[in-house]
Amino acid sequence: NRRLKRRQSDASFDELIELANRRRDTLSQFEQLRHQQKELSSAFGKGGDPEQRDTARAQLKELSAQVKGLDQETKELSTQLEDLLLQFPNLVHDDIPDGRDESDNRLVRSWGDPRPSVGLSTHQELGEQLNILDFEAAARVSGSRFALYRGLGARLERSLWNFMLNLHTEEHGYQELLPPFLVTRQSMTGTGQLPKFEEDSFRAESDDLFLIPTAEVPVTNVHRGQIMDVENLPTSYAAFSACFRREAGSYGRDTQGLTRLHQFQKVELVKFVAPETSEAAHEELTGHAEKVLQLLGLPYRVMELCTGDIGFSAQRCYD
């Protein structure tokens, strides 16, 4: 409960334990009566005098109704328990800072010298001046909060993801994947997008498939339900994808230009590792992402997200 409170989470272990106990007790009753039902049914099948058979038949009818009711109650409690479990965020690392929002995030390190921004054009103004970004055409095609890249803009976007994939596969040991851009409800649930962020997702209702918010979703689910041999770890994947997010409720200055679009492109890095090496793997992966910015000559900061800003599924996160 203490670690949940650090996240300002409303989830309750007490409620979880109470519901789990109710399900356990109901399941135990169901199994006991189901056993009695089988024994009585077996005895009934062996015959006997008419009066005994009538009594057994009445008992079987009553037991059948009780077993059916307990079975339904057990299923309902199991669904409630699963729904409640999905409301629990990942427990945060003890070392991350406490805080309410991004203003409480902690500077870990910085690289390069920030460039003065006085008098410079915004990326939206520059993109339109150079005719490499066309937001008007994108709006005609798809509505607001989409981008159309033209000429050198499209080439730059393509060159960047090609550069990143080559770097990570040739120098950092990742295997390249090109994943599906539509995934099942189970895949979205497995990475924590559902049920919490369903309203922020684009869904193909007739198939109950979701457009991916990041390649992390399909790539993380590549080994869902499998037992991985620890001797084959770590397994590292790099994947390019388009990413789709509804960004419900976002508006104003924070949505101008290429910020908070419904669709954007990204190269994702995912590592499958043994638990005892996960912290070292996280630091290594962060370093691989930093290498991209260093090779491009882009100054940056690494911020450690506080308890109030960290993602639902994360134990620790750098931005």
mmCIF file of C-alpha atoms in Angstrom:
data_model
loop_
_atom_site.group_PDB
_atom_site.id
_atom_site.type_symbol
_atom_site.label_atom_id
_atom_site.label_comp_id
_atom_site.label_asym_id
_atom_site.label_seq_id
_atom_site.Cartn_x
_atom_site.Cartn_y
_atom_site.Cartn_z
ATOM 1 C CA ASN A 1 0.000 0.000 0.000
ATOM 2 C CA ARG A 2 2.875 2.398 0.724
ATOM 3 C CA ARG A 3 4.306 1.908 -2.771
ATOM 4 C CA LEU A 4 0.865 2.361 -4.325
ATOM 5 C CA LYS A 5 0.413 5.628 -2.429
ATOM 6 C CA ARG A 6 3.693 6.902 -3.905
ATOM 7 C CA ARG A 7 1.952 6.693 -7.288
ATOM 8 C CA GLN A 8 -1.155 8.476 -5.999
ATOM 9 C CA SER A 9 -3.053 5.315 -6.997
ATOM 10 C CA ASP A 10 -6.603 4.596 -5.791
ATOM 11 C CA ALA A 11 -6.069 0.834 -6.112
ATOM 12 C CA SER A 12 -6.462 -1.060 -2.828
ATOM 13 C CA PHE A 13 -4.778 -4.296 -1.802
ATOM 14 C CA ASP A 14 -7.430 -4.712 0.928
ATOM 15 C CA GLU A 15 -10.205 -4.734 -1.677
ATOM 16 C CA LEU A 16 -8.181 -7.115 -3.824
ATOM 17 C CA ILE A 17 -7.601 -9.564 -0.965
ATOM 18 C CA GLU A 18 -11.276 -9.445 0.072
ATOM 19 C CA LEU A 19 -12.425 -10.197 -3.489
ATOM 20 C CA ALA A 20 -9.840 -12.971 -3.900
ATOM 21 C CA ASN A 21 -11.035 -14.595 -0.661
ATOM 22 C CA ARG A 22 -14.666 -14.421 -1.790
ATOM 23 C CA ARG A 23 -13.778 -16.069 -5.088
ATOM 24 C CA ARG A 24 -11.763 -18.782 -3.307
ATOM 25 C CA ASP A 25 -14.601 -19.573 -0.891
ATOM 26 C CA THR A 26 -17.199 -19.635 -3.672
ATOM 27 C CA LEU A 27 -14.999 -21.887 -5.804
ATOM 28 C CA SER A 28 -14.494 -24.236 -2.833
ATOM 29 C CA GLN A 29 -18.275 -24.481 -2.305
ATOM 30 C CA PHE A 30 -18.776 -25.103 -6.026
ATOM 31 C CA GLU A 31 -16.204 -27.916 -6.059
ATOM 32 C CA GLN A 32 -17.692 -29.570 -2.949
ATOM 33 C CA LEU A 33 -21.234 -29.534 -4.311
ATOM 34 C CA ARG A 34 -20.005 -30.619 -7.752
ATOM 35 C CA HIS A 35 -18.364 -33.636 -6.069
ATOM 36 C CA GLN A 36 -21.599 -34.457 -4.210
ATOM 37 C CA GLN A 37 -23.526 -34.092 -7.467
ATOM 38 C CA LYS A 38 -21.247 -36.595 -9.245
ATOM 39 C CA GLU A 39 -21.473 -39.127 -6.401
ATOM 40 C CA LEU A 40 -25.257 -38.863 -6.193
ATOM 41 C CA SER A 41 -25.589 -39.082 -9.963
ATOM 42 C CA SER A 42 -23.451 -42.238 -9.980
ATOM 43 C CA ALA A 43 -25.574 -43.814 -7.224
ATOM 44 C CA PHE A 44 -28.773 -42.816 -9.021
ATOM 45 C CA GLY A 45 -27.529 -44.533 -12.176
ATOM 46 C CA LYS A 46 -27.142 -47.826 -10.323
ATOM 47 C CA GLY A 47 -30.881 -48.067 -9.670
ATOM 48 C CA GLY A 48 -32.684 -48.710 -6.362
ATOM 49 C CA ASP A 49 -36.297 -48.739 -5.193
ATOM 50 C CA PRO A 50 -38.645 -46.105 -6.669
ATOM 51 C CA GLU A 51 -38.897 -44.072 -3.441
ATOM 52 C CA GLN A 52 -35.092 -43.766 -3.153
ATOM 53 C CA ARG A 53 -34.834 -42.801 -6.823
ATOM 54 C CA ASP A 54 -37.472 -40.088 -6.405
ATOM 55 C CA THR A 55 -35.576 -38.713 -3.394
ATOM 56 C CA ALA A 56 -32.274 -38.840 -5.295
ATOM 57 C CA ARG A 57 -33.857 -37.182 -8.316
ATOM 58 C CA ALA A 58 -35.105 -34.282 -6.187
ATOM 59 C CA GLN A 59 -31.698 -33.945 -4.521
ATOM 60 C CA LEU A 60 -29.971 -33.936 -7.908
ATOM 61 C CA LYS A 61 -32.292 -31.209 -9.164
ATOM 62 C CA GLU A 62 -31.560 -29.064 -6.109
ATOM 63 C CA LEU A 63 -27.811 -29.708 -6.322
ATOM 64 C CA SER A 64 -27.815 -28.910 -10.044
ATOM 65 C CA ALA A 65 -29.404 -25.513 -9.374
ATOM 66 C CA GLN A 66 -26.927 -24.774 -6.564
ATOM 67 C CA VAL A 67 -23.925 -25.867 -8.668
ATOM 68 C CA LYS A 68 -25.094 -23.764 -11.610
ATOM 69 C CA GLY A 69 -25.543 -20.727 -9.363
ATOM 70 C CA LEU A 70 -22.128 -21.128 -7.736
ATOM 71 C CA ASP A 71 -20.484 -21.648 -11.128
ATOM 72 C CA GLN A 72 -21.985 -18.397 -12.409
ATOM 73 C CA GLU A 73 -20.992 -16.555 -9.222
ATOM 74 C CA THR A 74 -17.424 -17.874 -9.461
ATOM 75 C CA LYS A 75 -17.152 -16.657 -13.074
ATOM 76 C CA GLU A 76 -18.495 -13.224 -12.132
ATOM 77 C CA LEU A 77 -16.063 -12.930 -9.218
ATOM 78 C CA SER A 78 -13.190 -14.044 -11.475
ATOM 79 C CA THR A 79 -14.085 -11.293 -13.954
ATOM 80 C CA GLN A 80 -14.295 -8.713 -11.158
ATOM 81 C CA LEU A 81 -10.946 -9.883 -9.784
ATOM 82 C CA GLU A 82 -9.251 -9.635 -13.193
ATOM 83 C CA ASP A 83 -10.747 -6.177 -13.794
ATOM 84 C CA LEU A 84 -9.504 -5.015 -10.387
ATOM 85 C CA LEU A 85 -6.016 -6.431 -10.970
ATOM 86 C CA LEU A 86 -5.798 -4.479 -14.235
ATOM 87 C CA GLN A 87 -6.316 -1.249 -12.268
ATOM 88 C CA PHE A 88 -3.059 -1.806 -10.373
ATOM 89 C CA PRO A 89 -0.084 0.104 -11.848
ATOM 90 C CA ASN A 90 3.438 -1.278 -11.809
ATOM 91 C CA LEU A 91 5.114 -0.552 -8.478
ATOM 92 C CA VAL A 92 7.763 2.134 -8.881
ATOM 93 C CA HIS A 93 11.450 1.735 -8.083
ATOM 94 C CA ASP A 94 12.414 2.929 -4.600
ATOM 95 C CA ASP A 95 15.024 5.318 -6.021
ATOM 96 C CA ILE A 96 12.777 7.412 -8.260
ATOM 97 C CA PRO A 97 11.790 10.856 -6.943
ATOM 98 C CA ASP A 98 8.415 11.556 -5.354
ATOM 99 C CA GLY A 99 6.390 14.254 -7.059
ATOM 100 C CA ARG A 100 3.073 15.295 -8.577
ATOM 101 C CA ASP A 101 3.962 16.266 -12.170
ATOM 102 C CA GLU A 102 6.799 16.905 -14.631
ATOM 103 C CA SER A 103 8.068 19.853 -12.588
ATOM 104 C CA ASP A 104 9.264 17.318 -9.994
ATOM 105 C CA ASN A 105 11.245 15.181 -12.461
ATOM 106 C CA ARG A 106 14.968 14.823 -11.716
ATOM 107 C CA LEU A 107 17.804 15.787 -14.055
ATOM 108 C CA VAL A 108 20.118 12.770 -14.427
ATOM 109 C CA ARG A 109 22.569 14.143 -17.001
ATOM 110 C CA SER A 110 22.814 16.361 -20.058
ATOM 111 C CA TRP A 111 24.828 16.269 -23.261
ATOM 112 C CA GLY A 112 25.852 19.067 -25.600
ATOM 113 C CA ASP A 113 25.314 22.806 -25.336
ATOM 114 C CA PRO A 114 21.731 24.085 -25.699
ATOM 115 C CA ARG A 115 21.381 26.480 -28.622
ATOM 116 C CA PRO A 116 19.795 29.924 -28.193
ATOM 117 C CA SER A 117 16.193 29.938 -29.377
ATOM 118 C CA VAL A 118 15.627 33.688 -29.565
ATOM 119 C CA GLY A 119 14.432 34.792 -32.994
ATOM 120 C CA LEU A 120 14.293 31.269 -34.455
ATOM 121 C CA SER A 121 11.332 29.869 -36.365
ATOM 122 C CA THR A 122 9.199 27.139 -34.877
ATOM 123 C CA HIS A 123 9.390 23.699 -36.502
ATOM 124 C CA GLN A 124 5.931 24.312 -37.992
ATOM 125 C CA GLU A 125 6.944 27.665 -39.532
ATOM 126 C CA LEU A 126 10.235 26.259 -40.815
ATOM 127 C CA GLY A 127 8.588 23.162 -42.247
ATOM 128 C CA GLU A 128 6.080 25.203 -44.196
ATOM 129 C CA GLN A 129 8.713 27.728 -45.389
ATOM 130 C CA LEU A 130 10.868 24.885 -46.768
ATOM 131 C CA ASN A 131 7.819 23.108 -48.205
ATOM 132 C CA ILE A 132 8.697 19.890 -46.346
ATOM 133 C CA LEU A 133 5.600 19.851 -44.078
ATOM 134 C CA ASP A 134 2.063 20.370 -45.388
ATOM 135 C CA PHE A 135 -0.554 20.512 -42.632
ATOM 136 C CA GLU A 136 -3.279 21.938 -44.886
ATOM 137 C CA ALA A 137 -3.082 18.961 -47.265
ATOM 138 C CA ALA A 138 -3.031 16.565 -44.309
ATOM 139 C CA ALA A 139 -6.192 18.207 -42.930
ATOM 140 C CA ARG A 140 -7.954 17.831 -46.289
ATOM 141 C CA VAL A 141 -7.050 14.154 -46.384
ATOM 142 C CA SER A 142 -7.510 13.127 -42.748
ATOM 143 C CA GLY A 143 -8.679 16.058 -40.618
ATOM 144 C CA SER A 144 -6.816 17.870 -37.862
ATOM 145 C CA ARG A 145 -3.663 16.673 -36.085
ATOM 146 C CA PHE A 146 -2.109 14.825 -38.995
ATOM 147 C CA ALA A 147 1.014 15.708 -40.997
ATOM 148 C CA LEU A 148 1.965 15.249 -44.638
ATOM 149 C CA TYR A 149 5.700 15.243 -45.371
ATOM 150 C CA ARG A 150 6.802 16.537 -48.787
ATOM 151 C CA GLY A 151 10.009 16.117 -50.770
ATOM 152 C CA LEU A 152 13.047 16.434 -48.534
ATOM 153 C CA GLY A 153 10.760 16.201 -45.488
ATOM 154 C CA ALA A 154 9.621 12.723 -46.507
ATOM 155 C CA ARG A 155 13.208 11.765 -47.343
ATOM 156 C CA LEU A 156 14.455 13.073 -43.999
ATOM 157 C CA GLU A 157 11.837 11.036 -42.114
ATOM 158 C CA ARG A 158 12.730 7.894 -44.078
ATOM 159 C CA SER A 159 16.457 8.521 -43.644
ATOM 160 C CA LEU A 160 16.116 8.958 -39.882
ATOM 161 C CA TRP A 161 14.387 5.647 -39.220
ATOM 162 C CA ASN A 162 16.757 3.877 -41.623
ATOM 163 C CA PHE A 163 19.738 5.425 -39.809
ATOM 164 C CA MET A 164 18.379 4.372 -36.411
ATOM 165 C CA LEU A 165 17.625 0.795 -37.457
ATOM 166 C CA ASN A 166 21.071 0.397 -39.027
ATOM 167 C CA LEU A 167 22.745 1.778 -35.901
ATOM 168 C CA HIS A 168 20.857 -0.471 -33.491
ATOM 169 C CA THR A 169 21.121 -3.650 -35.564
ATOM 170 C CA GLU A 170 24.742 -3.250 -36.715
ATOM 171 C CA GLU A 171 26.329 -1.714 -33.606
ATOM 172 C CA HIS A 172 24.022 -2.424 -30.661
ATOM 173 C CA GLY A 173 23.021 -6.027 -31.343
ATOM 174 C CA TYR A 174 19.273 -5.664 -31.928
ATOM 175 C CA GLN A 175 17.284 -7.834 -34.326
ATOM 176 C CA GLU A 176 15.066 -5.793 -36.647
ATOM 177 C CA LEU A 177 11.324 -6.488 -36.697
ATOM 178 C CA LEU A 178 8.559 -4.992 -38.831
ATOM 179 C CA PRO A 179 5.462 -5.693 -36.727
ATOM 180 C CA PRO A 180 1.744 -5.524 -37.591
ATOM 181 C CA PHE A 181 0.184 -2.116 -36.985
ATOM 182 C CA LEU A 182 -3.097 -3.665 -35.770
ATOM 183 C CA VAL A 183 -3.166 -5.776 -32.597
ATOM 184 C CA THR A 184 -5.694 -7.679 -30.498
ATOM 185 C CA ARG A 185 -7.295 -6.571 -27.264
ATOM 186 C CA GLN A 186 -5.136 -9.144 -25.436
ATOM 187 C CA SER A 187 -1.970 -7.525 -26.793
ATOM 188 C CA MET A 188 -3.081 -4.049 -25.715
ATOM 189 C CA THR A 189 -3.980 -5.383 -22.272
ATOM 190 C CA GLY A 190 -0.656 -7.199 -21.948
ATOM 191 C CA THR A 191 1.323 -3.951 -22.205
ATOM 192 C CA GLY A 192 -0.976 -1.896 -19.969
ATOM 193 C CA GLN A 193 -2.770 0.207 -22.605
ATOM 194 C CA LEU A 194 -6.087 -1.410 -21.681
ATOM 195 C CA PRO A 195 -8.319 -0.884 -19.885
ATOM 196 C CA LYS A 196 -6.860 2.407 -18.615
ATOM 197 C CA PHE A 197 -6.160 4.089 -21.978
ATOM 198 C CA GLU A 198 -8.856 2.654 -24.232
ATOM 199 C CA GLU A 199 -10.337 6.087 -24.894
ATOM 200 C CA ASP A 200 -6.952 7.237 -26.241
ATOM 201 C CA SER A 201 -6.783 4.335 -28.729
ATOM 202 C CA PHE A 202 -8.074 3.958 -32.276
ATOM 203 C CA ARG A 203 -10.155 0.774 -32.598
ATOM 204 C CA ALA A 204 -11.513 -1.147 -35.586
ATOM 205 C CA GLU A 205 -14.798 -2.024 -33.909
ATOM 206 C CA SER A 206 -15.986 -4.818 -36.211
ATOM 207 C CA ASP A 207 -12.762 -6.806 -35.621
ATOM 208 C CA ASP A 208 -11.973 -5.508 -32.102
ATOM 209 C CA LEU A 209 -8.455 -4.690 -33.301
ATOM 210 C CA PHE A 210 -6.486 -1.613 -32.218
ATOM 211 C CA LEU A 211 -4.079 0.595 -34.161
ATOM 212 C CA ILE A 212 -0.846 0.448 -32.195
ATOM 213 C CA PRO A 213 0.143 3.477 -30.066
ATOM 214 C CA THR A 214 3.780 2.328 -30.348
ATOM 215 C CA ALA A 215 5.683 -0.679 -31.718
ATOM 216 C CA GLU A 216 6.300 -1.589 -28.078
ATOM 217 C CA VAL A 217 2.848 -3.246 -28.070
ATOM 218 C CA PRO A 218 3.317 -5.835 -30.847
ATOM 219 C CA VAL A 219 7.015 -6.377 -30.099
ATOM 220 C CA THR A 220 6.476 -6.975 -26.368
ATOM 221 C CA ASN A 221 3.711 -9.447 -27.208
ATOM 222 C CA VAL A 222 5.910 -11.464 -29.592
ATOM 223 C CA HIS A 223 6.689 -13.842 -26.720
ATOM 224 C CA ARG A 224 3.372 -13.562 -24.847
ATOM 225 C CA GLY A 225 2.419 -16.933 -23.402
ATOM 226 C CA GLN A 226 5.825 -18.440 -24.107
ATOM 227 C CA ILE A 227 8.465 -19.655 -21.643
ATOM 228 C CA MET A 228 11.831 -18.233 -22.688
ATOM 229 C CA ASP A 229 15.077 -20.067 -21.973
ATOM 230 C CA VAL A 230 17.186 -17.827 -19.747
ATOM 231 C CA GLU A 231 20.297 -19.064 -21.589
ATOM 232 C CA ASN A 232 19.011 -17.330 -24.743
ATOM 233 C CA LEU A 233 18.601 -13.971 -23.017
ATOM 234 C CA PRO A 234 18.933 -11.103 -23.540
ATOM 235 C CA THR A 235 16.797 -10.902 -26.672
ATOM 236 C CA SER A 236 16.825 -7.422 -28.192
ATOM 237 C CA TYR A 237 14.471 -6.083 -30.862
ATOM 238 C CA ALA A 238 14.388 -2.827 -32.838
ATOM 239 C CA ALA A 239 11.222 -2.019 -34.748
ATOM 240 C CA PHE A 240 9.987 0.823 -36.908
ATOM 241 C CA SER A 241 6.272 1.574 -37.007
ATOM 242 C CA ALA A 242 3.696 4.237 -37.485
ATOM 243 C CA CYS A 243 2.069 5.034 -34.123
ATOM 244 C CA PHE A 244 -1.560 6.067 -33.591
ATOM 245 C CA ARG A 245 -2.936 7.934 -30.571
ATOM 246 C CA ARG A 246 -6.228 9.699 -30.101
ATOM 247 C CA GLU A 247 -4.716 12.052 -27.473
ATOM 248 C CA ALA A 248 -8.211 12.703 -26.113
ATOM 249 C CA GLY A 249 -8.575 16.086 -24.471
ATOM 250 C CA SER A 250 -5.288 17.553 -25.770
ATOM 251 C CA TYR A 251 -5.547 21.020 -27.265
ATOM 252 C CA GLY A 252 -3.879 24.409 -27.566
ATOM 253 C CA ARG A 253 -0.217 25.228 -28.047
ATOM 254 C CA ASP A 254 0.885 21.696 -27.121
ATOM 255 C CA THR A 255 -0.826 20.302 -30.248
ATOM 256 C CA GLN A 256 0.670 22.608 -32.873
ATOM 257 C CA GLY A 257 2.755 21.301 -35.750
ATOM 258 C CA LEU A 258 4.199 17.835 -35.187
ATOM 259 C CA THR A 259 3.327 17.760 -31.488
ATOM 260 C CA ARG A 260 0.664 15.307 -30.227
ATOM 261 C CA LEU A 261 -0.377 14.086 -33.651
ATOM 262 C CA HIS A 262 -2.836 11.241 -34.140
ATOM 263 C CA GLN A 263 -0.144 9.518 -36.243
ATOM 264 C CA PHE A 264 3.637 9.690 -36.033
ATOM 265 C CA GLN A 265 6.585 7.420 -36.817
ATOM 266 C CA LYS A 266 9.009 5.915 -34.331
ATOM 267 C CA VAL A 267 11.778 3.348 -33.899
ATOM 268 C CA GLU A 268 11.217 1.312 -30.723
ATOM 269 C CA LEU A 269 13.791 -0.669 -28.711
ATOM 270 C CA VAL A 270 12.676 -3.652 -26.605
ATOM 271 C CA LYS A 271 14.798 -6.026 -24.517
ATOM 272 C CA PHE A 272 13.778 -9.336 -22.935
ATOM 273 C CA VAL A 273 16.142 -10.013 -20.023
ATOM 274 C CA ALA A 274 16.379 -11.955 -16.776
ATOM 275 C CA PRO A 275 14.918 -9.972 -13.824
ATOM 276 C CA GLU A 276 18.252 -9.648 -12.038
ATOM 277 C CA THR A 277 19.783 -7.880 -15.077
ATOM 278 C CA SER A 278 16.818 -5.639 -15.895
ATOM 279 C CA GLU A 279 18.197 -2.447 -14.327
ATOM 280 C CA ALA A 280 21.500 -2.763 -16.186
ATOM 281 C CA ALA A 281 19.595 -3.511 -19.418
ATOM 282 C CA HIS A 282 17.452 -0.403 -18.920
ATOM 283 C CA GLU A 283 20.540 1.765 -18.557
ATOM 284 C CA GLU A 284 22.109 0.155 -21.639
ATOM 285 C CA LEU A 285 18.962 0.694 -23.699
ATOM 286 C CA THR A 286 18.811 4.340 -22.602
ATOM 287 C CA GLY A 287 22.423 4.740 -23.725
ATOM 288 C CA HIS A 288 21.559 3.319 -27.150
ATOM 289 C CA ALA A 289 18.777 5.890 -27.520
ATOM 290 C CA GLU A 290 21.165 8.664 -26.446
ATOM 291 C CA LYS A 291 23.692 7.552 -29.066
ATOM 292 C CA VAL A 292 21.196 8.497 -31.791
ATOM 293 C CA LEU A 293 21.021 12.075 -30.520
ATOM 294 C CA GLN A 294 24.786 12.294 -30.076
ATOM 295 C CA LEU A 295 25.478 11.168 -33.650
ATOM 296 C CA LEU A 296 22.938 13.713 -34.900
ATOM 297 C CA GLY A 297 24.579 16.428 -32.802
ATOM 298 C CA LEU A 298 21.374 17.215 -30.893
ATOM 299 C CA PRO A 299 21.824 18.487 -27.309
ATOM 300 C CA TYR A 300 19.553 16.745 -24.812
ATOM 301 C CA ARG A 301 18.781 16.140 -21.160
ATOM 302 C CA VAL A 302 17.956 12.831 -19.473
ATOM 303 C CA MET A 303 15.189 13.334 -16.917
ATOM 304 C CA GLU A 304 14.067 10.667 -14.455
ATOM 305 C CA LEU A 305 10.284 10.776 -14.176
ATOM 306 C CA CYS A 306 8.831 11.230 -10.703
ATOM 307 C CA THR A 307 6.042 9.143 -9.156
ATOM 308 C CA GLY A 308 3.360 11.547 -10.404
ATOM 309 C CA ASP A 309 4.556 11.617 -14.021
ATOM 310 C CA ILE A 310 5.698 8.040 -14.668
ATOM 311 C CA GLY A 311 3.664 5.796 -16.983
ATOM 312 C CA PHE A 312 1.138 3.255 -15.692
ATOM 313 C CA SER A 313 3.241 0.201 -16.673
ATOM 314 C CA ALA A 314 6.689 1.571 -15.812
ATOM 315 C CA GLN A 315 8.817 0.803 -12.783
ATOM 316 C CA ARG A 316 11.366 3.430 -13.787
ATOM 317 C CA CYS A 317 11.446 5.803 -16.745
ATOM 318 C CA TYR A 318 13.863 8.244 -18.377
ATOM 319 C CA ASP A 319 12.676 10.988 -20.693
#
